[in-house]
Amino acid sequence: AKTAGRNAVRFFDPAMQAILVVRMLMESNLRAALANNQFQLHYQVQVNADGKLIGAEALLRWKHSDRGFISPADFIPVAEETGLILPIGKWVLETACVQLKKWEADPDTADLTLAVNVSAKQFQQHDFVDTLCDMVSRHQINPTRLKLELTESTILDNVDATTEKMHLLRKIGIAFSMDDFGTGYSSLAYLQRLPLNQLKIDQSFVRDLSEDENNATIVRAIISLGVNLGLNVIAEGVETKAQRAFLIAHNCYAFQGYLFSRPLPQEGFLAMIKEPPSN
Ligand code: C2E
Ligand code: CA
Ligand code: CA
Ligand code: CA
């Protein structure tokens, strides 16, 4: 019992203490980043089976003054824990609306849809629908160009409230994609009920498609499931022509990945799509 008692004094574990300090530092840096406009959106193209550009996904970047670009994978978890994801997520949506408005004015980009990642905590805010509707009308964007990416856990965590919000937003034309599909647990019963437009196959299944027979089977199954439910299916993390060929052969609708382009800042994105295609 004595040993257990001593072990329970976790607070003085130096490794634990270091983690806490790093988190606190990250939190205060994130607050400063928001105040000092250190966030940017980068855009990664989405193409269909004919190679036609159909849209882009907005991916958040933190341009740190001495550490360069920091991936959202490294700071979103802390942002979620501290609630900072709420102002950050609002900034992301607002910036996406401004971008869509600009794209509308240019014939090369007018038809593109923009997919935006929304975290669970953000979507679960009681005023999420009102806030987004207000943004859409303030920026006067066409809401059918906007797509929200939600993960399975975001949706299933609170399925009734989430479904209701999705229905309200679908009514004004906003589309929904289920991100990282295949990594979580969703039952067929839920999938049929959810007002989704798209399933996005997680990149972990796409990654070793040609070497791993299990992944090939999963990818084929996800595509048929999506097609049977009347959803379009997009694959992310497409890096090779072999992966694209496999996906096309199995009727995947759209693709995203380094094979086409890395995520780019808005100027680079625009320059890239105005370039004549090379393959
Ligand atoms: P995600 O939504 O699954 O985004 C896909 C990630 O894969 C992105 O990482 C993208 O840069 C990367 N990627 C794209 N193509 C390829 C490829 O061909 N190969 C490989 N290996 N990777 C590829 P990123 O930009 O670091 O974002 C990581 C995650 O952070 C995202 O995963 C998403 O969950 C989250 N995130 C990004 N932006 C936002 C945001 O604005 N709000 C929220 N809440 N989360 C965001
Ligand atoms: Ca995503
Ligand atoms: Ca994803
Ligand atoms: Ca992911």
Tab-separated table of C-alpha atoms and ligand atoms in Angstrom:
chain	number	residue	atom	x	y	z
A	1	ALA	CA	0.000	0.000	0.000
A	2	LYS	CA	2.876	2.286	0.832
A	3	THR	CA	4.427	1.755	-2.588
A	4	ALA	CA	1.111	2.482	-4.292
A	5	GLY	CA	0.822	5.653	-2.238
A	6	ARG	CA	4.222	6.814	-3.330
A	7	ASN	CA	3.480	5.995	-6.955
A	8	ALA	CA	0.318	8.035	-6.796
A	9	VAL	CA	2.322	11.229	-6.332
A	10	ARG	CA	2.469	11.550	-10.098
A	11	PHE	CA	2.650	15.296	-10.098
A	12	PHE	CA	6.341	15.268	-9.276
A	13	ASP	CA	7.221	12.844	-12.009
A	14	PRO	CA	9.682	14.958	-14.012
A	15	ALA	CA	8.592	13.497	-17.362
A	16	MET	CA	4.967	14.303	-16.586
A	17	GLN	CA	5.908	17.772	-15.409
A	18	ALA	CA	7.773	18.383	-18.658
A	19	ILE	CA	4.706	17.403	-20.667
A	20	LEU	CA	2.536	19.802	-18.673
A	21	VAL	CA	4.966	22.653	-19.205
A	22	VAL	CA	5.172	21.978	-22.935
A	23	ARG	CA	1.351	22.002	-23.142
A	24	MET	CA	1.111	25.289	-21.259
A	25	LEU	CA	3.717	26.813	-23.510
A	26	MET	CA	1.881	25.532	-26.573
A	27	GLU	CA	-1.370	27.019	-25.290
A	28	SER	CA	0.126	30.443	-24.750
A	29	ASN	CA	1.871	30.293	-28.134
A	30	LEU	CA	-1.414	29.378	-29.814
A	31	ARG	CA	-3.132	32.370	-28.208
A	32	ALA	CA	-0.351	34.611	-29.462
A	33	ALA	CA	-0.565	33.040	-32.924
A	34	LEU	CA	-4.243	33.882	-33.137
A	35	ALA	CA	-3.653	37.456	-32.005
A	36	ASN	CA	-0.710	37.921	-34.386
A	37	ASN	CA	-2.261	36.423	-37.531
A	38	GLN	CA	0.150	33.510	-37.685
A	39	PHE	CA	-2.412	31.114	-39.133
A	40	GLN	CA	-2.848	30.448	-42.831
A	41	LEU	CA	-4.916	28.126	-44.937
A	42	HIS	CA	-3.235	26.012	-47.573
A	43	TYR	CA	-5.228	24.381	-50.340
A	44	GLN	CA	-4.866	20.893	-51.776
A	45	VAL	CA	-6.579	20.030	-55.061
A	46	GLN	CA	-9.214	17.354	-55.505
A	47	VAL	CA	-9.608	15.864	-58.989
A	48	ASN	CA	-12.075	13.431	-60.535
A	49	ALA	CA	-11.386	10.295	-62.571
A	50	ASP	CA	-11.080	12.357	-65.782
A	51	GLY	CA	-8.356	14.425	-64.158
A	52	LYS	CA	-10.671	17.436	-63.920
A	53	LEU	CA	-10.113	19.772	-60.998
A	54	ILE	CA	-13.263	19.750	-58.862
A	55	GLY	CA	-12.260	21.393	-55.622
A	56	ALA	CA	-9.813	21.703	-52.779
A	57	GLU	CA	-9.415	20.957	-49.096
A	58	ALA	CA	-8.388	23.812	-46.830
A	59	LEU	CA	-5.621	22.752	-44.436
A	60	LEU	CA	-4.599	24.898	-41.512
A	61	ARG	CA	-0.980	26.011	-41.122
A	62	TRP	CA	0.681	27.782	-38.234
A	63	LYS	CA	3.553	29.915	-39.424
A	64	HIS	CA	5.691	30.109	-36.316
A	65	SER	CA	8.226	32.943	-36.247
A	66	ASP	CA	11.250	30.708	-35.617
A	67	ARG	CA	10.008	27.169	-36.109
A	68	GLY	CA	8.520	27.613	-39.591
A	69	PHE	CA	5.264	25.880	-40.523
A	70	ILE	CA	3.839	23.683	-37.795
A	71	SER	CA	1.438	20.924	-38.833
A	72	PRO	CA	-2.066	20.954	-37.390
A	73	ALA	CA	-1.466	17.368	-36.255
A	74	ASP	CA	0.916	18.883	-33.668
A	75	PHE	CA	-1.329	21.622	-32.319
A	76	ILE	CA	-4.985	20.697	-32.972
A	77	PRO	CA	-5.050	18.285	-29.998
A	78	VAL	CA	-3.896	21.045	-27.615
A	79	ALA	CA	-6.273	23.520	-29.261
A	80	GLU	CA	-9.113	21.077	-28.657
A	81	GLU	CA	-8.222	20.458	-25.019
A	82	THR	CA	-7.944	24.139	-24.215
A	83	GLY	CA	-11.001	25.294	-26.163
A	84	LEU	CA	-8.808	27.417	-28.433
A	85	ILE	CA	-10.142	25.338	-31.306
A	86	LEU	CA	-13.297	27.495	-31.127
A	87	PRO	CA	-11.739	30.838	-32.124
A	88	ILE	CA	-9.271	29.034	-34.418
A	89	GLY	CA	-12.077	27.096	-36.108
A	90	LYS	CA	-14.065	30.296	-36.573
A	91	TRP	CA	-11.058	31.924	-38.186
A	92	VAL	CA	-10.751	28.919	-40.525
A	93	LEU	CA	-14.393	29.136	-41.646
A	94	GLU	CA	-14.244	32.901	-42.048
A	95	THR	CA	-11.058	32.646	-44.118
A	96	ALA	CA	-12.561	29.857	-46.223
A	97	CYS	CA	-15.574	32.100	-46.982
A	98	VAL	CA	-13.308	34.968	-48.042
A	99	GLN	CA	-11.417	32.548	-50.305
A	100	LEU	CA	-14.594	31.149	-51.864
A	101	LYS	CA	-15.800	34.657	-52.606
A	102	LYS	CA	-12.559	35.378	-54.467
A	103	TRP	CA	-12.767	32.090	-56.369
A	104	GLU	CA	-16.312	32.910	-57.473
A	105	ALA	CA	-15.076	35.967	-59.341
A	106	ASP	CA	-12.569	34.000	-61.451
A	107	PRO	CA	-13.841	31.599	-64.180
A	108	ASP	CA	-10.918	29.221	-63.475
A	109	THR	CA	-12.043	28.710	-59.883
A	110	ALA	CA	-15.753	29.605	-59.890
A	111	ASP	CA	-16.928	25.968	-59.911
A	112	LEU	CA	-14.582	24.657	-57.238
A	113	THR	CA	-15.892	23.360	-53.932
A	114	LEU	CA	-13.916	24.045	-50.796
A	115	ALA	CA	-13.782	21.395	-48.078
A	116	VAL	CA	-13.162	22.615	-44.534
A	117	ASN	CA	-12.256	20.461	-41.512
A	118	VAL	CA	-14.467	21.053	-38.502
A	119	SER	CA	-13.518	19.617	-35.130
A	120	ALA	CA	-15.995	17.907	-32.830
A	121	LYS	CA	-15.983	20.592	-30.163
A	122	GLN	CA	-16.583	23.254	-32.796
A	123	PHE	CA	-19.461	21.446	-34.494
A	124	GLN	CA	-21.038	20.664	-31.129
A	125	GLN	CA	-21.372	24.351	-30.196
A	126	HIS	CA	-25.062	25.140	-29.868
A	127	ASP	CA	-24.679	28.195	-32.113
A	128	PHE	CA	-22.607	26.507	-34.828
A	129	VAL	CA	-25.430	26.542	-37.407
A	130	ASP	CA	-26.333	30.190	-36.756
A	131	THR	CA	-22.713	31.294	-36.824
A	132	LEU	CA	-22.048	29.556	-40.140
A	133	CYS	CA	-25.288	30.771	-41.752
A	134	ASP	CA	-24.382	34.292	-40.679
A	135	MET	CA	-20.915	33.961	-42.269
A	136	VAL	CA	-22.375	32.651	-45.506
A	137	SER	CA	-24.728	35.595	-45.770
A	138	ARG	CA	-22.191	38.202	-44.659
A	139	HIS	CA	-19.683	37.038	-47.265
A	140	GLN	CA	-22.429	36.389	-49.807
A	141	ILE	CA	-20.944	33.105	-50.882
A	142	ASN	CA	-22.744	30.307	-52.681
A	143	PRO	CA	-23.180	27.733	-49.887
A	144	THR	CA	-23.252	24.854	-52.372
A	145	ARG	CA	-19.524	25.440	-52.848
A	146	LEU	CA	-18.829	24.760	-49.193
A	147	LYS	CA	-18.274	21.267	-47.816
A	148	LEU	CA	-17.649	20.381	-44.193
A	149	GLU	CA	-15.440	17.417	-43.294
A	150	LEU	CA	-16.456	15.693	-40.075
A	151	THR	CA	-14.943	12.537	-38.630
A	152	GLU	CA	-16.951	9.504	-37.635
A	153	SER	CA	-16.364	10.187	-33.954
A	154	THR	CA	-17.599	13.788	-34.277
A	155	ILE	CA	-20.820	12.563	-35.819
A	156	LEU	CA	-21.418	9.492	-33.678
A	157	ASP	CA	-20.494	11.129	-30.393
A	158	ASN	CA	-23.807	12.903	-30.269
A	159	VAL	CA	-25.571	11.509	-33.254
A	160	ASP	CA	-29.020	13.073	-32.814
A	161	ALA	CA	-27.835	16.635	-32.292
A	162	THR	CA	-25.238	16.295	-35.022
A	163	THR	CA	-27.698	14.882	-37.539
A	164	GLU	CA	-30.104	17.721	-36.833
A	165	LYS	CA	-27.404	20.330	-37.458
A	166	MET	CA	-26.335	18.564	-40.627
A	167	HIS	CA	-29.931	18.626	-41.903
A	168	LEU	CA	-30.245	22.349	-41.203
A	169	LEU	CA	-27.018	23.101	-43.058
A	170	ARG	CA	-27.884	20.754	-45.930
A	171	LYS	CA	-31.084	22.795	-46.379
A	172	ILE	CA	-29.057	25.855	-47.322
A	173	GLY	CA	-26.852	23.798	-49.641
A	174	ILE	CA	-23.798	23.022	-47.534
A	175	ALA	CA	-22.360	19.541	-48.201
A	176	PHE	CA	-20.852	16.996	-45.796
A	177	SER	CA	-18.007	14.561	-46.157
A	178	MET	CA	-17.156	11.909	-43.583
A	179	ASP	CA	-13.404	12.228	-43.091
A	180	ASP	CA	-10.965	9.419	-42.302
A	181	PHE	CA	-13.652	6.902	-43.158
A	182	GLY	CA	-12.882	3.330	-42.144
A	183	THR	CA	-10.800	4.193	-39.094
A	184	GLY	CA	-13.674	4.606	-36.656
A	185	TYR	CA	-16.774	2.708	-35.866
A	186	SER	CA	-19.884	3.530	-37.810
A	187	SER	CA	-22.673	1.085	-38.359
A	188	LEU	CA	-24.584	0.756	-41.573
A	189	ALA	CA	-27.722	1.879	-39.744
A	190	TYR	CA	-26.117	5.247	-38.973
A	191	LEU	CA	-24.584	5.675	-42.385
A	192	GLN	CA	-27.990	5.293	-44.019
A	193	ARG	CA	-29.555	7.890	-41.762
A	194	LEU	CA	-26.860	10.556	-41.946
A	195	PRO	CA	-27.305	13.380	-44.445
A	196	LEU	CA	-23.858	12.871	-45.991
A	197	ASN	CA	-22.753	13.644	-49.530
A	198	GLN	CA	-19.368	12.007	-49.460
A	199	LEU	CA	-17.185	9.382	-47.806
A	200	LYS	CA	-13.480	10.113	-47.669
A	201	ILE	CA	-11.349	6.968	-47.528
A	202	ASP	CA	-8.620	7.398	-44.960
A	203	GLN	CA	-5.109	7.640	-46.321
A	204	SER	CA	-3.935	4.702	-44.198
A	205	PHE	CA	-5.892	2.365	-46.500
A	206	VAL	CA	-4.652	4.069	-49.659
A	207	ARG	CA	-1.008	4.080	-48.576
A	208	ASP	CA	-0.085	0.468	-49.213
A	209	LEU	CA	-2.869	-0.421	-51.543
A	210	SER	CA	-0.659	-2.314	-53.979
A	211	GLU	CA	1.256	-4.321	-51.335
A	212	ASP	CA	-1.454	-5.003	-48.810
A	213	GLU	CA	-4.286	-7.253	-49.956
A	214	ASN	CA	-6.359	-6.380	-46.858
A	215	ASN	CA	-6.247	-2.694	-47.635
A	216	ALA	CA	-7.230	-3.343	-51.224
A	217	THR	CA	-10.235	-5.289	-49.977
A	218	ILE	CA	-11.210	-2.546	-47.543
A	219	VAL	CA	-10.916	0.148	-50.185
A	220	ARG	CA	-13.040	-1.830	-52.638
A	221	ALA	CA	-15.646	-2.421	-49.938
A	222	ILE	CA	-15.771	1.253	-48.919
A	223	ILE	CA	-16.247	2.349	-52.510
A	224	SER	CA	-19.127	-0.103	-53.093
A	225	LEU	CA	-20.704	0.853	-49.797
A	226	GLY	CA	-20.563	4.522	-50.732
A	227	VAL	CA	-21.934	3.903	-54.201
A	228	ASN	CA	-24.759	1.766	-52.804
A	229	LEU	CA	-25.693	4.534	-50.383
A	230	GLY	CA	-25.702	7.103	-53.185
A	231	LEU	CA	-22.629	8.909	-51.855
A	232	ASN	CA	-19.580	9.973	-53.777
A	233	VAL	CA	-16.325	8.501	-52.549
A	234	ILE	CA	-13.039	10.374	-52.460
A	235	ALA	CA	-9.647	8.879	-51.619
A	236	GLU	CA	-7.001	10.915	-49.806
A	237	GLY	CA	-3.261	10.350	-49.664
A	238	VAL	CA	-3.007	9.261	-53.311
A	239	GLU	CA	0.701	9.375	-54.061
A	240	THR	CA	1.258	7.003	-56.990
A	241	LYS	CA	-0.192	6.332	-60.407
A	242	ALA	CA	-0.727	2.710	-59.367
A	243	GLN	CA	-2.948	3.813	-56.481
A	244	ARG	CA	-4.913	6.107	-58.778
A	245	ALA	CA	-5.327	3.318	-61.359
A	246	PHE	CA	-6.622	0.907	-58.715
A	247	LEU	CA	-9.063	3.496	-57.388
A	248	ILE	CA	-10.329	4.404	-60.861
A	249	ALA	CA	-10.773	0.714	-61.735
A	250	HIS	CA	-12.981	0.334	-58.660
A	251	ASN	CA	-15.108	3.402	-59.408
A	252	CYS	CA	-13.745	5.822	-56.874
A	253	TYR	CA	-15.151	9.240	-57.737
A	254	ALA	CA	-12.384	11.636	-56.733
A	255	PHE	CA	-8.803	11.820	-55.497
A	256	GLN	CA	-6.546	13.962	-53.417
A	257	GLY	CA	-2.860	13.540	-52.678
A	258	TYR	CA	0.732	14.366	-53.476
A	259	LEU	CA	0.391	12.707	-56.917
A	260	PHE	CA	-1.638	15.766	-57.931
A	261	SER	CA	-0.243	18.398	-55.603
A	262	ARG	CA	0.839	19.118	-52.054
A	263	PRO	CA	-1.289	21.609	-50.138
A	264	LEU	CA	-0.256	25.076	-51.344
A	265	PRO	CA	-0.690	28.651	-50.140
A	266	GLN	CA	-3.406	30.498	-52.059
A	267	GLU	CA	-1.061	32.191	-54.569
A	268	GLY	CA	0.742	28.919	-55.331
A	269	PHE	CA	-2.574	27.116	-55.611
A	270	LEU	CA	-3.871	29.646	-58.111
A	271	ALA	CA	-0.642	29.579	-60.144
A	272	MET	CA	-0.764	25.773	-60.250
A	273	ILE	CA	-4.320	25.505	-61.515
A	274	LYS	CA	-3.733	28.151	-64.163
A	275	GLU	CA	-0.775	26.160	-65.500
A	276	PRO	CA	-1.645	23.813	-68.364
A	277	PRO	CA	-1.772	20.205	-67.043
A	278	SER	CA	1.392	18.187	-67.599
A	279	ASN	CA	-0.007	14.642	-67.426
B	1	C2E	P1	-6.847	15.280	-42.621
B	1	C2E	O1	-8.097	16.088	-42.639
B	1	C2E	O2	-6.997	13.805	-42.733
B	1	C2E	O3	-5.958	15.888	-43.794
B	1	C2E	C1	-5.135	15.128	-44.629
B	1	C2E	C2	-3.683	15.244	-44.240
B	1	C2E	O4	-2.901	14.469	-45.138
B	1	C2E	C3	-3.125	16.656	-44.338
B	1	C2E	O5	-2.165	16.786	-43.298
B	1	C2E	C4	-2.455	16.649	-45.718
B	1	C2E	O6	-1.442	17.624	-45.845
B	1	C2E	C5	-1.908	15.261	-45.749
B	1	C2E	N1	-1.739	14.753	-47.118
B	1	C2E	C6	-2.346	15.152	-48.240
B	1	C2E	N2	-1.967	14.415	-49.307
B	1	C2E	C7	-1.095	13.504	-48.837
B	1	C2E	C8	-0.352	12.436	-49.471
B	1	C2E	O7	-0.425	12.179	-50.673
B	1	C2E	N3	0.451	11.694	-48.662
B	1	C2E	C9	0.558	11.942	-47.313
B	1	C2E	N4	1.383	11.177	-46.615
B	1	C2E	N5	-0.132	12.935	-46.700
B	1	C2E	C10	-0.950	13.705	-47.452
B	1	C2E	P2	-2.059	18.114	-42.450
B	1	C2E	O8	-2.281	19.285	-43.360
B	1	C2E	O9	-0.801	18.043	-41.664
B	1	C2E	O10	-3.309	18.029	-41.495
B	1	C2E	C11	-3.372	17.044	-40.487
B	1	C2E	C12	-4.734	16.996	-39.858
B	1	C2E	O11	-5.006	18.190	-39.108
B	1	C2E	C13	-5.874	16.904	-40.846
B	1	C2E	O12	-6.012	15.576	-41.284
B	1	C2E	C14	-7.040	17.384	-40.011
B	1	C2E	O13	-7.538	16.353	-39.201
B	1	C2E	C15	-6.389	18.424	-39.128
B	1	C2E	N6	-6.684	19.766	-39.678
B	1	C2E	C16	-6.120	20.405	-40.720
B	1	C2E	N7	-6.665	21.623	-40.902
B	1	C2E	C17	-7.626	21.742	-39.970
B	1	C2E	C18	-8.585	22.769	-39.633
B	1	C2E	O14	-8.682	23.819	-40.271
B	1	C2E	N8	-9.415	22.530	-38.577
B	1	C2E	C19	-9.363	21.361	-37.867
B	1	C2E	N9	-10.219	21.198	-36.845
B	1	C2E	N10	-8.506	20.382	-38.158
B	1	C2E	C20	-7.644	20.560	-39.187
B	2	CA	CA	-9.835	16.338	-43.826
B	3	CA	CA	-8.652	12.649	-43.715
B	4	CA	CA	-6.554	12.228	-40.842
